[in-house]
Short mmCIF file of C-alpha atoms in Angstrom, two decimals:
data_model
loop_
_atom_site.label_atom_id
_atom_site.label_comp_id
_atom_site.label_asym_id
_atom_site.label_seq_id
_atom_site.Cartn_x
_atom_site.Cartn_y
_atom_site.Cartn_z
CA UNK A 1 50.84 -20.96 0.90
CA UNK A 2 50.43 -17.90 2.96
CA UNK A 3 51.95 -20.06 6.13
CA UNK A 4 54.96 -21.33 4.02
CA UNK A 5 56.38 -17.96 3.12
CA UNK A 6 56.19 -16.81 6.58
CA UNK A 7 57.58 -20.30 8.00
CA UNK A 8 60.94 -19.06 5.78
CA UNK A 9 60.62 -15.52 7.43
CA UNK A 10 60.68 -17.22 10.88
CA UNK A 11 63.75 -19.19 9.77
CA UNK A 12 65.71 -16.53 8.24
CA UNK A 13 64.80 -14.78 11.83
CA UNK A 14 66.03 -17.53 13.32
CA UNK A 15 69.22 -17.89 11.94
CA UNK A 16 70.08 -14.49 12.23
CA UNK A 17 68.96 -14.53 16.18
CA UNK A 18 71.52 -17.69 16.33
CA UNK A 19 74.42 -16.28 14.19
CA UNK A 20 74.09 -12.21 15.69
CA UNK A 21 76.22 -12.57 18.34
CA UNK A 22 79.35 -14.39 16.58
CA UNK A 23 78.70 -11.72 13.73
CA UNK A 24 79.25 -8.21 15.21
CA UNK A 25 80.02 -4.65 13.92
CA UNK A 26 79.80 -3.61 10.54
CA UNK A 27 79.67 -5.04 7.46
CA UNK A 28 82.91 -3.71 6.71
CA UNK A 29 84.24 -4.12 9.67
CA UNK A 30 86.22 -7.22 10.55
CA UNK A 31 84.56 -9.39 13.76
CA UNK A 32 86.47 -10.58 16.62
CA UNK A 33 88.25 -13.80 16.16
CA UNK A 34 87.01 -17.13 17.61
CA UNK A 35 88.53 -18.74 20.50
CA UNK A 36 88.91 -22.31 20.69
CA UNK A 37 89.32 -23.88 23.86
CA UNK A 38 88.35 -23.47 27.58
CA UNK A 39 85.70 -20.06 27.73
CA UNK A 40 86.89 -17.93 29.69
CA UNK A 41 85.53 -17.33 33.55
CA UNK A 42 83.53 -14.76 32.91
CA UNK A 43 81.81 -15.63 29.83
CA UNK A 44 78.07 -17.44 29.87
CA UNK A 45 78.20 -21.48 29.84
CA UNK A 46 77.17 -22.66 26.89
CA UNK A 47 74.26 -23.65 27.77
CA UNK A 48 72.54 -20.51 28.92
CA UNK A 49 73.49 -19.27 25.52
CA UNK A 50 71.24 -21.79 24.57
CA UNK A 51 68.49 -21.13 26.29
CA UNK A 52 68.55 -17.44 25.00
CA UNK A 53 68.77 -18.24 21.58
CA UNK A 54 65.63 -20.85 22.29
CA UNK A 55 63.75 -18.64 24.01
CA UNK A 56 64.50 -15.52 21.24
CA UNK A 57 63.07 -18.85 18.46
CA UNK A 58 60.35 -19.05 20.55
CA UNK A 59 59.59 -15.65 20.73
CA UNK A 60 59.90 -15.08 17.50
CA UNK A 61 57.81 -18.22 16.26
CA UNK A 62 55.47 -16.63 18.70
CA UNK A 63 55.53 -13.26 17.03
CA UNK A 64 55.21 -15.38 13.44
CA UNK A 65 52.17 -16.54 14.87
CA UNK A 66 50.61 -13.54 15.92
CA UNK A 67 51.86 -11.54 12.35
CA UNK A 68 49.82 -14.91 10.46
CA UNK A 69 46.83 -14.62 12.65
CA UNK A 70 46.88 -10.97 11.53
CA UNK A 71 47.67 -11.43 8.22
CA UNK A 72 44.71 -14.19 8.14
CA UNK A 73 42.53 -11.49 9.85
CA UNK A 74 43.44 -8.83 7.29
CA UNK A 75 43.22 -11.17 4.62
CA UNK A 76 39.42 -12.31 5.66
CA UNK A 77 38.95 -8.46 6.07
CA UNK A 78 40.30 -7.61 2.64
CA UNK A 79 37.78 -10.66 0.73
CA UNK A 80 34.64 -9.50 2.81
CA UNK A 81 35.59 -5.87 1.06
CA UNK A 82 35.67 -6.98 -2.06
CA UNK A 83 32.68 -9.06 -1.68
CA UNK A 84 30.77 -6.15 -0.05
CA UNK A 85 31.94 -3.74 -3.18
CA UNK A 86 30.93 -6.57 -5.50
CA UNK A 87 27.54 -7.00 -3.76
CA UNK A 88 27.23 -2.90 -4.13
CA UNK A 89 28.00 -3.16 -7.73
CA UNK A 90 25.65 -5.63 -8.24
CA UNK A 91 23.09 -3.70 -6.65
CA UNK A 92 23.83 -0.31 -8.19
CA UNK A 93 23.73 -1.63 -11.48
CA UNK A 94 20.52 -3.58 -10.76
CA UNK A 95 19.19 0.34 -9.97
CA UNK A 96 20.42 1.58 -12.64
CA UNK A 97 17.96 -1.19 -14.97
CA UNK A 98 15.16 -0.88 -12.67
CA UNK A 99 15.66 3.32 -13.03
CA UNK A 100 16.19 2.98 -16.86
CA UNK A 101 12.64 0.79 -16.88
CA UNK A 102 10.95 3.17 -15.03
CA UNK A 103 11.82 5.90 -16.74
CA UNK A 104 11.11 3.60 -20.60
CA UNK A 105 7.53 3.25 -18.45
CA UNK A 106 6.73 6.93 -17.87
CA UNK A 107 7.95 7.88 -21.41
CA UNK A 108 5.48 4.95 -22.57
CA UNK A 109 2.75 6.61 -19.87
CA UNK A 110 3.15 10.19 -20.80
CA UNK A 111 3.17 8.70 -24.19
CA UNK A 112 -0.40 6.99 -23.67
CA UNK A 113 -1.60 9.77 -21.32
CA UNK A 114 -1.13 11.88 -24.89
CA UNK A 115 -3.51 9.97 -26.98
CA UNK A 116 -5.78 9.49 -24.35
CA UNK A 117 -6.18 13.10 -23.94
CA UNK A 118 -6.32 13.31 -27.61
CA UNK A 119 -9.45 10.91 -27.53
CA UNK A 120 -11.11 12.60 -24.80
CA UNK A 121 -10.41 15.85 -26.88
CA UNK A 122 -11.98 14.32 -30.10
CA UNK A 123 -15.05 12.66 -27.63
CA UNK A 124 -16.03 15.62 -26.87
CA UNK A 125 -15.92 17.18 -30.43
CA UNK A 126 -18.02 13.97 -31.27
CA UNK A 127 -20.25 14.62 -28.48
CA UNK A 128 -20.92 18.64 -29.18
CA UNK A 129 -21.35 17.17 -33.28
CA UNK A 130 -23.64 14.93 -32.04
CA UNK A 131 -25.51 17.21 -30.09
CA UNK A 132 -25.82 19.55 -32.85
CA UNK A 133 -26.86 16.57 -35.36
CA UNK A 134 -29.46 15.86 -33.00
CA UNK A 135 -30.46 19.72 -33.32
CA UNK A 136 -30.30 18.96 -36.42
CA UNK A 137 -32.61 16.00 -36.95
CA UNK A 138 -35.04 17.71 -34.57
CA UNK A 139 -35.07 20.75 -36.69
CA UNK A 140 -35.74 18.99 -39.85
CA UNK A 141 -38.23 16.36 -38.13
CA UNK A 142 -40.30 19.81 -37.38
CA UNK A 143 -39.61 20.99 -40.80
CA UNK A 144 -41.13 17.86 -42.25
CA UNK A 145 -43.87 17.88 -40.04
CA UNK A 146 -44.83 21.41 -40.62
CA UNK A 147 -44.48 20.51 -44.57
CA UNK A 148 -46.79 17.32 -44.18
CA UNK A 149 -49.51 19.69 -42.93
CA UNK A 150 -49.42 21.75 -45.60
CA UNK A 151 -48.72 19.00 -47.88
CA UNK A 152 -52.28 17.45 -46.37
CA UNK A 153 -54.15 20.98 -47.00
CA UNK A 154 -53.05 21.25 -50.20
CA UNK A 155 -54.11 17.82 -51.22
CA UNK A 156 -57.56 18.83 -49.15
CA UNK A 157 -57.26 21.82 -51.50
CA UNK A 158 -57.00 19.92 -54.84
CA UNK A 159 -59.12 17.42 -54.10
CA UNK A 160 -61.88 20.10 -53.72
CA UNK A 161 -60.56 21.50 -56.97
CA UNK A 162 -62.52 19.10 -59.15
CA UNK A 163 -65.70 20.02 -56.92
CA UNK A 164 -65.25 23.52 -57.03
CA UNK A 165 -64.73 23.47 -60.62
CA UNK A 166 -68.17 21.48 -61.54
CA UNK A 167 -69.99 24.72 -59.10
CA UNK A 168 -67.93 26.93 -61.01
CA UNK A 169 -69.20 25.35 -64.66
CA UNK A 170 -73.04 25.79 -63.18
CA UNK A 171 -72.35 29.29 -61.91
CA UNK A 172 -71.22 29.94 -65.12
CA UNK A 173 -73.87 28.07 -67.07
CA UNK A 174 -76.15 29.73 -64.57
CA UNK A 175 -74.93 32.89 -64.95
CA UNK A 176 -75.36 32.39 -69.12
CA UNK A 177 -78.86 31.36 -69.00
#
């Protein structure tokens, strides 16, 4: 398509490299009238006035040429810019998720770091409650033990009540007599 629009520049070119000469002066101006008939002596034959006008079509078919290869080149430049600002685009935006996920995973980790410091925090108030159960539990372990001894002597003690109490009857009975 590109090729067909400039194919009607080089035309229009062209035409107006064929027609300049007969058209001269001004628009408003009026040009010189035609001569039909011999040329006169010192005018160009008609065909080296050929020739130029060929040669100015080639030339500018040549320039054409050189304005499409440029245009192409431009063109090709212009599409590998876009594509490069798409391909950026894509890329930024694919940073911008990736940065958004990594900052949704460090709210989530500071999040988790939290409670984990919360259960070290209440670990360690188990531990010390532990530890001071254990006290505790030690404590009343002696406590018990020190009660079963004297839990023992006082059974040793009222089990030599009965005894005592049968010497006390024949002191007494003794001691009446």
């Amino acid at each position: 398509m590109a090729g067909t629009g400039l194919w009607g520049v080089g035309f229009c070119v062209a035409a107006v490299l064929w027609l300049g000469p007969a058209v001269s002066g001004s628009a408003g101006e009026v040009s010189e009238p035609v001569v039909h008939g011999r040329p006169a002596a010192d005018s160009a034959a008609p065909g080296d006035a050929t020739r130029t006008l060929k040669r100015d079509l080639a030339a500018a078919h040549s320039r054409l040429a050189e304005v499409e290869a440029s245009l192409a080149q431009e063109t090709k430049g212009r599409e590998k810019a876009v594509q490069d600002l798409v391909s950026a685009w894509k890329q930024l935006k694919a940073t911008r998720d990736e940065a958004e996920k990594l900052q949704r995973q460090v709210a989530e980790t500071s999040r988790l770091a939290g409670r984990a410091r919360e259960f070290e925090k209440r670990l360690a108030d188990n531990a010390k409650e532990l530890d001071e159960r254990k006290r505790q539990l030690e404590t009343a372990r002696e406590s018990q033990t020190r009660l079963q001894r004297q839990v023992d002597d006082l059974q040793k003690r009222t089990a030599a009540i009965p005894a005592l109490e049968g010497r006390v009857d024949q002191a007494q009975a003794d001691v009446a007599r």
